[in-house]
Amino acid sequence: MASEQELPDPIRRLLRSVGHEHETPRPRRIFTNRDLDFEKVPVVGFDMDYTLARYRQAELEALSLEATIAKLILAGWPEVLREVQPDPEFAIRGLLVDKLRGNLLKMDRHGYVGRVYHGRTMLNRAQRKAIYSSQRVGRERTRFSYVDTLFSLPEVTLYAAVIDLIDQSPEVWGPGGPPDYATAWNSVRHAIDEAHQDDSIKSRIKADVAAYFDKDPDLAATLHKLRSAGKKLFLLTNSYFPYTDKVMRYILGGEDSTYDSWISYFDWVIVGSCKPGFFTDSEPYWEIDIETGRRVGKPVAEPAKGRVYEGGNQMGLQRVLSVSPDEILYVGDHIYGDIVQSKKTSGWRTVLIAEELEREMRVRADHHVALEEIRALSELWERLSEEVSDQRYLQRGLELLSPTAVGEEYAARRQDMTEAAAVALLDELRARAYERLKRLRNHEDSVGEYVKQRSAEVDRAFNRYWGSVFAERYDASFFGAQLENYACLYTSRVSNFLLVSPNRYFRAPHGSMPHWF
């Protein structure tokens, strides 16, 4: 029997019961940017938040807004802020905040701005172009701030509401007037950071963990499968132990009798790691008493197996792992803190967890006919644009020709051409060129308008404000390009590894350059 399809149904069901899934549903596929031989990866590390632990975004956003607004009002901001409502669809990863102008931007892979919102109002093309006409917006770090983690989305939603309040109701800010846009952003960021740091948010989550997390029924089996294949696992999270323990008990506790606690799934556990500094600094490791959650003993240079540590640095962990950097696969959700930094500074192989993929793949499946139509017509639009350019160039050339030059050229070929005949010939050729240019332009305009119309319809299915997280201006978005450049693999959830062999060779599609075809 050559394939799973030819196996008897009882055998196929039994294979699936032991974790063998031959045909992975597309939303749960693992996508490959760079070839990776999983069989030759003996160590796999995981982040916790938004990686092993999947938050309920709507509930988390509501809690984050409530805690942050309370701190801002305590600092003297207007009570009307309490009316701000959560909108989990408004903010997405990959946006850029222009603190100077109070704008939110979405860019393509080249750094060109494709969409702009000022507060909750979308700018039209002319307004957008007047402000952001140059390439590579975002280099001024004091002016721009990247939205590169799902934890940042509530602050973007709140900031947009604050911008509208500054513009539309300046009187509610009192005698001193509203803050400027940059001060507003910095204040929102400070308030939400404080709410995370002083336990305003996490204490509420710890009190009702089930309300804020979606428990993945396949997670424990996935980790067990990796361990059974001989791979060593480690947890590396910025969350501190009391919070980590609460969350991990909920998502892994009691899931598999083989493990007496969630800690047993991992060979090394490191909390409070302060990524991305973990990859560049030289902080020591502090052992944590799992009963009290407090540090014990003296700091050490390297973590020991089977214990829980706080802080630390990549070099110390690298030494105890006893493998080369490219034999370590690190799985995280933060494009900068987990993926870019670990890739650039440590040489680890990387997997980005992008929850957004599941919705992305559903929309692409639902609208596959429209997307294929857009792709085909975009290619036609490109060819028409080239032909229009060529035809305009021809028309300009014909305008430069004189009847005398035409007569001389014909005479050189021993052909008679009177001046009147030369004038008539040029008039005819110019008229034909003009008519062809007009036809091509009309065709180009009609195809272009249709592509824009259909693209806008599909965009709204991805996200009514921003379209697909992964695309912009008929190309990859800035976030999509970062994912492509720095993540070896990407997928929607950790448990998708349950559906592939631990000996899988992940092979990337062959790249190409425009002149190859």
XYZ file of C-alpha atoms in Angstrom:
517
model
C 0.000 0.000 0.000
C 1.592 3.234 -1.159
C -0.372 5.888 0.696
C -2.598 6.463 3.692
C -5.630 6.714 1.424
C -5.146 3.026 0.538
C -5.076 1.859 4.178
C -8.177 0.246 5.732
C -10.304 2.747 7.703
C -9.715 1.043 11.095
C -5.930 1.304 10.583
C -6.197 4.949 9.563
C -8.224 5.735 12.700
C -5.727 3.916 14.899
C -2.845 5.819 13.324
C -4.558 9.110 14.086
C -5.169 8.013 17.694
C -1.402 7.706 18.218
C -0.683 11.114 16.701
C -0.092 10.183 13.078
C -1.959 12.648 10.867
C -1.143 12.302 7.195
C -3.320 15.090 5.829
C -2.945 18.202 7.997
C -5.843 20.677 7.720
C -4.496 23.775 5.974
C -5.208 26.200 8.885
C -2.998 23.981 11.056
C -0.127 23.571 8.660
C 3.424 24.595 9.524
C 4.792 26.899 6.842
C 8.466 27.035 5.909
C 10.651 30.033 5.052
C 14.002 28.247 5.386
C 14.772 24.549 5.124
C 14.903 22.820 8.504
C 15.659 19.166 9.233
C 13.575 18.611 12.388
C 15.211 15.235 12.979
C 18.504 17.053 13.577
C 17.007 19.465 16.141
C 17.609 17.907 19.585
C 16.418 20.920 21.637
C 13.156 22.861 21.398
C 12.373 25.919 23.516
C 9.062 27.690 24.067
C 7.777 31.066 25.157
C 4.615 30.970 27.281
C 2.337 33.977 26.643
C 0.559 33.715 23.274
C 2.685 30.658 22.470
C 1.963 27.740 24.807
C -0.798 29.782 26.463
C -3.452 31.160 24.098
C -5.252 34.208 25.491
C -8.851 35.080 24.814
C -8.098 38.394 23.133
C -11.490 40.050 23.655
C -11.484 39.328 27.387
C -7.861 40.402 27.788
C -8.442 43.636 25.879
C -11.440 44.527 28.040
C -9.421 43.900 31.220
C -6.372 45.799 29.929
C -8.494 48.807 28.946
C -10.241 48.849 32.306
C -6.989 48.714 34.295
C -5.194 51.260 32.093
C -8.061 53.758 32.008
C -8.342 53.591 35.803
C -4.680 54.613 36.120
C -5.033 57.438 33.581
C -8.099 58.851 35.351
C -6.224 58.640 38.652
C -3.510 60.739 36.972
C -6.076 63.424 36.103
C -7.363 62.361 32.689
C -11.100 62.868 31.977
C -13.712 60.460 33.353
C -15.259 60.152 29.888
C -12.460 57.672 29.060
C -14.504 55.041 30.883
C -16.831 55.062 27.859
C -14.118 53.632 25.564
C -15.272 50.229 24.358
C -13.059 47.257 23.446
C -12.753 46.520 19.735
C -10.432 43.523 19.264
C -10.577 43.919 15.480
C -9.310 47.499 15.323
C -5.680 46.968 16.333
C -3.499 44.385 14.606
C 0.138 43.401 14.772
C 2.535 45.139 12.414
C 1.140 48.662 12.756
C 3.347 51.699 13.308
C 2.336 54.513 15.665
C 3.252 58.022 14.514
C 3.356 59.754 17.899
C 3.924 63.193 16.364
C 0.737 63.154 14.292
C -1.459 60.773 16.271
C -1.655 58.356 13.351
C -1.616 54.573 12.968
C 0.110 53.273 9.837
C 0.246 49.990 7.964
C 3.179 49.504 5.595
C 4.157 47.079 2.878
C 7.396 45.050 2.878
C 9.362 48.027 1.480
C 8.226 50.477 4.145
C 5.710 52.329 1.960
C 2.586 53.418 3.836
C -0.573 51.785 2.504
C -3.202 52.808 5.080
C -3.437 55.443 7.786
C -5.918 56.086 10.583
C -5.927 59.298 12.572
C -7.643 58.119 15.715
C -10.498 56.048 14.330
C -10.762 58.025 11.064
C -9.163 56.608 7.928
C -7.209 59.109 5.827
C -7.879 59.157 2.101
C -5.141 58.617 -0.469
C -4.405 62.332 -0.972
C -4.130 62.958 2.776
C -1.924 59.897 3.220
C 0.381 60.842 0.351
C 0.723 64.421 1.593
C 2.193 63.158 4.875
C 3.955 59.905 4.000
C 5.278 60.202 0.463
C 8.769 58.823 1.134
C 9.979 55.253 1.455
C 10.977 53.545 4.710
C 8.847 55.440 7.185
C 9.609 54.588 10.804
C 13.348 55.129 11.137
C 12.914 57.971 13.642
C 12.643 55.923 16.837
C 11.590 58.895 18.963
C 8.670 59.585 16.617
C 7.507 56.087 15.703
C 6.637 53.025 17.762
C 6.118 49.510 16.370
C 3.184 47.330 17.394
C 4.883 43.936 17.290
C 3.146 41.883 19.986
C -0.465 40.933 20.704
C -0.060 42.371 24.214
C 0.233 45.827 22.582
C -3.141 45.783 20.841
C -5.279 47.179 23.713
C -3.047 50.250 24.039
C -3.471 50.964 20.315
C -7.253 50.786 20.636
C -7.141 53.143 23.619
C -4.712 55.545 21.943
C -6.990 55.889 18.904
C -9.893 56.766 21.205
C -7.720 59.293 23.071
C -6.736 60.977 19.775
C -10.414 61.434 18.910
C -11.058 62.864 22.369
C -8.167 65.324 21.984
C -9.413 66.483 18.561
C -13.154 66.466 19.093
C -13.613 67.294 22.801
C -10.649 69.384 24.000
C -12.857 70.959 26.661
C -13.099 67.731 28.701
C -9.388 67.964 29.507
C -9.856 70.934 31.795
C -8.091 74.320 31.973
C -4.715 72.955 30.939
C -6.116 71.529 27.722
C -5.402 68.108 26.204
C -1.936 66.584 25.930
C -0.134 66.548 22.588
C -0.261 63.315 20.603
C 3.198 62.101 21.655
C 2.546 62.761 25.341
C -0.770 60.919 25.021
C 0.956 57.830 23.579
C 3.689 57.852 26.208
C 1.105 58.208 28.978
C -0.999 55.322 27.663
C 2.120 53.147 27.322
C 3.271 54.025 30.847
C -0.152 53.315 32.337
C -0.532 49.904 30.686
C 3.057 48.948 31.589
C 2.360 49.906 35.187
C -0.870 47.888 35.149
C 1.105 44.816 34.075
C 3.980 45.407 36.483
C 1.961 46.152 39.632
C -0.265 43.093 39.106
C -3.409 45.126 38.351
C -3.984 42.951 35.282
C -2.285 39.691 36.198
C -3.904 39.445 39.638
C -7.312 39.462 37.944
C -6.168 36.813 35.472
C -4.715 34.609 38.226
C -8.013 34.822 40.107
C -9.920 33.377 37.119
C -7.451 31.809 34.696
C -10.110 29.913 32.755
C -11.817 33.179 31.776
C -8.741 34.474 29.960
C -7.251 31.427 28.236
C -8.364 28.948 25.607
C -7.132 25.538 26.676
C -5.621 23.654 23.746
C -6.561 19.955 24.164
C -3.619 18.892 21.968
C -0.845 20.813 23.747
C 0.152 18.175 26.324
C 0.178 15.449 23.682
C 2.365 17.627 21.467
C 5.003 18.185 24.164
C 4.896 14.485 25.065
C 5.392 13.526 21.430
C 8.468 15.757 21.154
C 9.935 14.345 24.363
C 9.211 10.789 23.243
C 11.165 11.508 20.060
C 14.206 12.258 22.219
C 14.064 16.043 22.095
C 14.946 18.144 25.165
C 12.472 20.931 25.961
C 12.862 24.236 27.779
C 10.526 27.057 28.776
C 11.852 30.620 28.423
C 9.330 33.294 29.407
C 9.356 36.896 30.598
C 6.507 36.165 33.026
C 7.547 35.592 36.623
C 6.978 32.328 38.447
C 3.715 32.978 40.381
C 1.939 33.976 37.159
C 3.679 31.316 35.039
C 2.747 28.632 37.558
C -0.946 29.621 37.573
C -1.183 29.675 33.802
C 0.814 26.505 33.154
C -1.114 24.571 35.816
C -4.298 25.466 33.973
C -3.125 24.578 30.453
C -1.066 21.460 31.300
C -1.952 20.315 34.821
C -3.537 16.847 34.933
C -3.470 16.450 31.157
C -1.140 13.418 31.155
C -0.596 11.115 34.120
C 2.966 10.528 32.925
C 3.866 13.979 34.283
C 3.465 14.824 37.955
C 3.368 18.586 37.232
C 3.627 20.992 34.325
C 7.314 21.532 35.174
C 8.013 17.881 34.339
C 7.308 18.518 30.655
C 10.476 20.631 30.479
C 14.130 19.906 31.121
C 14.844 23.553 31.922
C 12.427 26.276 33.085
C 13.457 29.943 33.008
C 11.032 32.670 34.085
C 11.458 36.447 34.312
C 13.997 36.221 31.483
C 13.683 39.877 30.375
C 13.842 39.098 26.644
C 15.135 40.548 24.389
C 17.887 41.465 26.880
C 18.270 37.754 27.674
C 19.944 37.290 24.274
C 22.522 40.072 24.691
C 23.073 40.695 28.426
C 24.958 38.636 30.998
C 22.532 38.514 33.926
C 22.987 35.537 36.311
C 20.423 32.833 37.034
C 18.535 32.747 40.337
C 16.930 29.505 41.444
C 13.262 29.808 42.409
C 11.589 27.961 45.273
C 8.457 26.646 43.569
C 6.571 26.598 46.886
C 7.107 30.304 47.657
C 7.947 31.670 44.200
C 10.973 33.440 45.702
C 14.662 33.367 44.886
C 16.844 31.008 46.914
C 20.594 30.622 47.237
C 23.181 32.580 45.287
C 23.161 33.538 41.608
C 24.697 31.021 39.222
C 26.089 31.237 35.708
C 24.156 28.267 34.319
C 20.737 26.708 34.991
C 20.525 23.081 36.160
C 18.035 20.590 34.713
C 14.802 19.924 36.550
C 14.761 23.231 38.444
C 13.162 26.635 37.930
C 15.305 29.747 37.422
C 14.725 33.461 37.032
C 16.709 35.884 34.843
C 19.806 34.521 33.161
C 21.287 34.921 29.711
C 21.509 33.055 26.419
C 25.172 32.077 26.715
C 24.657 30.345 30.059
C 21.724 28.374 28.687
C 23.624 27.579 25.510
C 26.440 25.965 27.500
C 24.165 23.579 29.416
C 22.218 22.626 26.294
C 25.495 21.270 24.881
C 24.475 21.635 21.258
C 25.336 24.128 18.540
C 23.015 27.164 18.155
C 21.501 25.889 14.899
C 20.420 22.688 16.658
C 18.041 24.686 18.889
C 14.546 25.589 17.717
C 12.878 28.405 19.672
C 9.115 28.899 19.408
C 7.617 32.289 20.279
C 5.041 34.896 19.306
C 6.962 38.173 19.624
C 8.457 39.084 16.242
C 11.209 41.167 17.869
C 11.731 39.814 21.390
C 11.444 36.129 20.465
C 12.270 35.838 16.777
C 14.443 38.688 15.469
C 16.706 38.907 18.515
C 17.115 35.143 19.026
C 17.869 34.744 15.317
C 20.325 37.640 15.057
C 22.249 37.247 18.306
C 22.104 33.547 19.167
C 21.823 31.780 15.820
C 18.903 29.676 17.068
C 16.391 28.415 14.518
C 12.993 30.018 15.032
C 9.242 29.396 14.811
C 6.777 32.279 14.977
C 3.360 31.495 16.420
C 0.864 33.664 14.540
C -2.665 33.060 15.827
C -3.920 35.291 13.029
C -3.160 32.517 10.520
C -6.280 30.544 11.429
C -8.580 33.391 10.445
C -6.340 34.212 7.483
C -6.622 30.675 6.121
C -10.404 30.529 6.657
C -10.892 33.784 4.738
C -8.576 32.628 1.953
C -10.518 29.388 1.664
C -13.891 31.190 1.636
C -12.710 33.722 -0.975
C -10.339 31.577 -3.011
C -12.194 32.258 -6.270
C -12.019 36.035 -5.755
C -8.367 35.849 -4.715
C -7.465 33.842 -7.812
C -9.353 36.362 -9.945
C -7.469 39.229 -8.270
C -4.138 37.485 -8.850
C -4.832 36.860 -12.543
C -6.175 40.362 -13.162
C -3.251 41.914 -11.267
C -0.898 40.219 -13.731
C -3.001 41.573 -16.615
C -2.953 45.029 -15.006
C 0.843 44.865 -14.818
C 1.141 43.880 -18.490
C -1.268 46.629 -19.537
C 0.722 49.193 -17.569
C 3.886 48.124 -19.399
C 2.130 48.373 -22.741
C 0.760 51.830 -21.900
C 4.265 52.992 -21.038
C 5.670 51.546 -24.264
C 2.885 53.116 -26.313
C 3.372 56.534 -24.723
C 7.080 56.297 -25.511
C 6.272 55.434 -29.135
C 3.826 58.324 -29.377
C 6.402 60.810 -28.080
C 8.912 59.481 -30.623
C 6.465 59.953 -33.496
C 5.836 63.546 -32.385
C 9.559 64.256 -32.710
C 9.743 63.118 -36.344
C 9.549 65.716 -39.128
C 8.265 65.179 -42.705
C 11.706 66.196 -44.013
C 13.476 63.526 -41.901
C 10.944 60.941 -43.085
C 11.522 61.876 -46.747
C 15.291 61.667 -46.328
C 15.070 58.244 -44.663
C 12.941 56.894 -47.514
C 15.295 58.425 -50.097
C 18.249 56.690 -48.456
C 16.392 53.445 -49.066
C 15.844 54.432 -52.724
C 12.111 54.924 -52.158
C 10.246 58.035 -53.286
C 8.378 60.029 -50.616
C 7.014 63.500 -51.250
C 6.685 65.936 -48.374
C 2.887 65.729 -48.599
C 3.062 61.951 -48.438
C 5.422 62.151 -45.452
C 2.998 64.489 -43.640
C 0.096 62.141 -44.378
C 2.051 59.105 -43.180
C 3.055 60.762 -39.908
C -0.505 61.945 -39.302
C -1.837 58.427 -39.847
C 0.787 56.777 -37.605
C 0.254 59.358 -34.840
C -3.513 58.905 -35.013
C -3.196 55.117 -34.823
C -0.741 55.376 -31.929
C -3.070 57.768 -30.090
C -6.081 55.493 -30.573
C -4.145 52.443 -29.374
C -2.879 54.352 -26.330
C -6.430 55.435 -25.529
C -7.705 51.852 -25.794
C -4.880 50.536 -23.605
C -5.413 53.257 -21.011
C -9.134 52.556 -20.833
C -8.443 48.839 -20.472
C -5.767 49.495 -17.830
C -8.097 51.801 -15.880
C -11.034 49.387 -15.988
C -8.900 46.414 -14.888
C -7.205 48.492 -12.192
C -10.486 49.759 -10.783
C -11.933 46.258 -10.747
C -8.864 44.856 -8.970
C -9.097 47.645 -6.368
C -12.824 47.025 -5.875
C -12.465 43.249 -5.502
C -9.406 43.660 -3.273
C -11.316 46.022 -0.987
C -14.161 43.503 -0.681
C -11.782 40.692 0.287
C -9.816 43.031 2.559
C -12.919 43.635 4.655
C -13.303 39.893 5.146
C -9.810 39.725 6.683
C -10.252 42.852 8.799
C -12.652 45.724 8.109
C -10.054 48.314 9.091
C -6.708 46.977 7.901
C -7.208 43.958 5.663
C -4.857 40.989 6.073
C -2.185 41.188 8.770
C 0.221 39.616 6.293
C -0.422 41.749 3.178
C -0.480 45.387 2.056
C -0.438 47.196 -1.314
C -0.689 43.912 -3.286
C 2.455 42.650 -1.537
C 3.560 41.335 1.854
C 2.976 43.733 4.742
C 5.914 44.963 6.810
C 4.958 42.398 9.452
C 4.653 39.672 6.813
C 8.115 40.527 5.480
C 9.624 40.384 8.978
C 8.031 36.982 9.487
C 9.462 35.844 6.156
C 12.936 37.222 6.878
C 13.447 36.034 10.454
C 11.202 33.035 11.193
C 12.436 29.707 9.819
C 8.924 28.295 10.295
C 5.581 29.816 11.206
C 2.275 28.337 12.268
C -0.888 29.219 14.179
C -0.368 27.187 17.370
C 2.215 24.969 19.074
C -0.006 21.896 18.904
C 0.274 21.884 15.105
C 3.541 20.022 15.704
C 1.397 17.089 16.848
C 0.308 16.682 13.238
C 3.802 16.312 11.777
C 6.572 13.792 12.235
C 9.362 14.736 14.676
C 11.666 13.598 11.857
C 10.089 15.911 9.284
C 12.267 17.769 6.811
C 10.654 21.184 6.384
C 11.486 22.362 2.888
C 10.946 25.967 1.842
C 9.532 26.906 -1.556
C 12.288 27.880 -3.958
C 12.712 31.629 -4.187
C 12.940 33.435 -7.492
C 13.892 36.786 -8.972
C 11.682 38.675 -11.436
C 14.030 38.011 -14.378
C 13.974 34.224 -13.924
C 10.621 33.778 -15.632
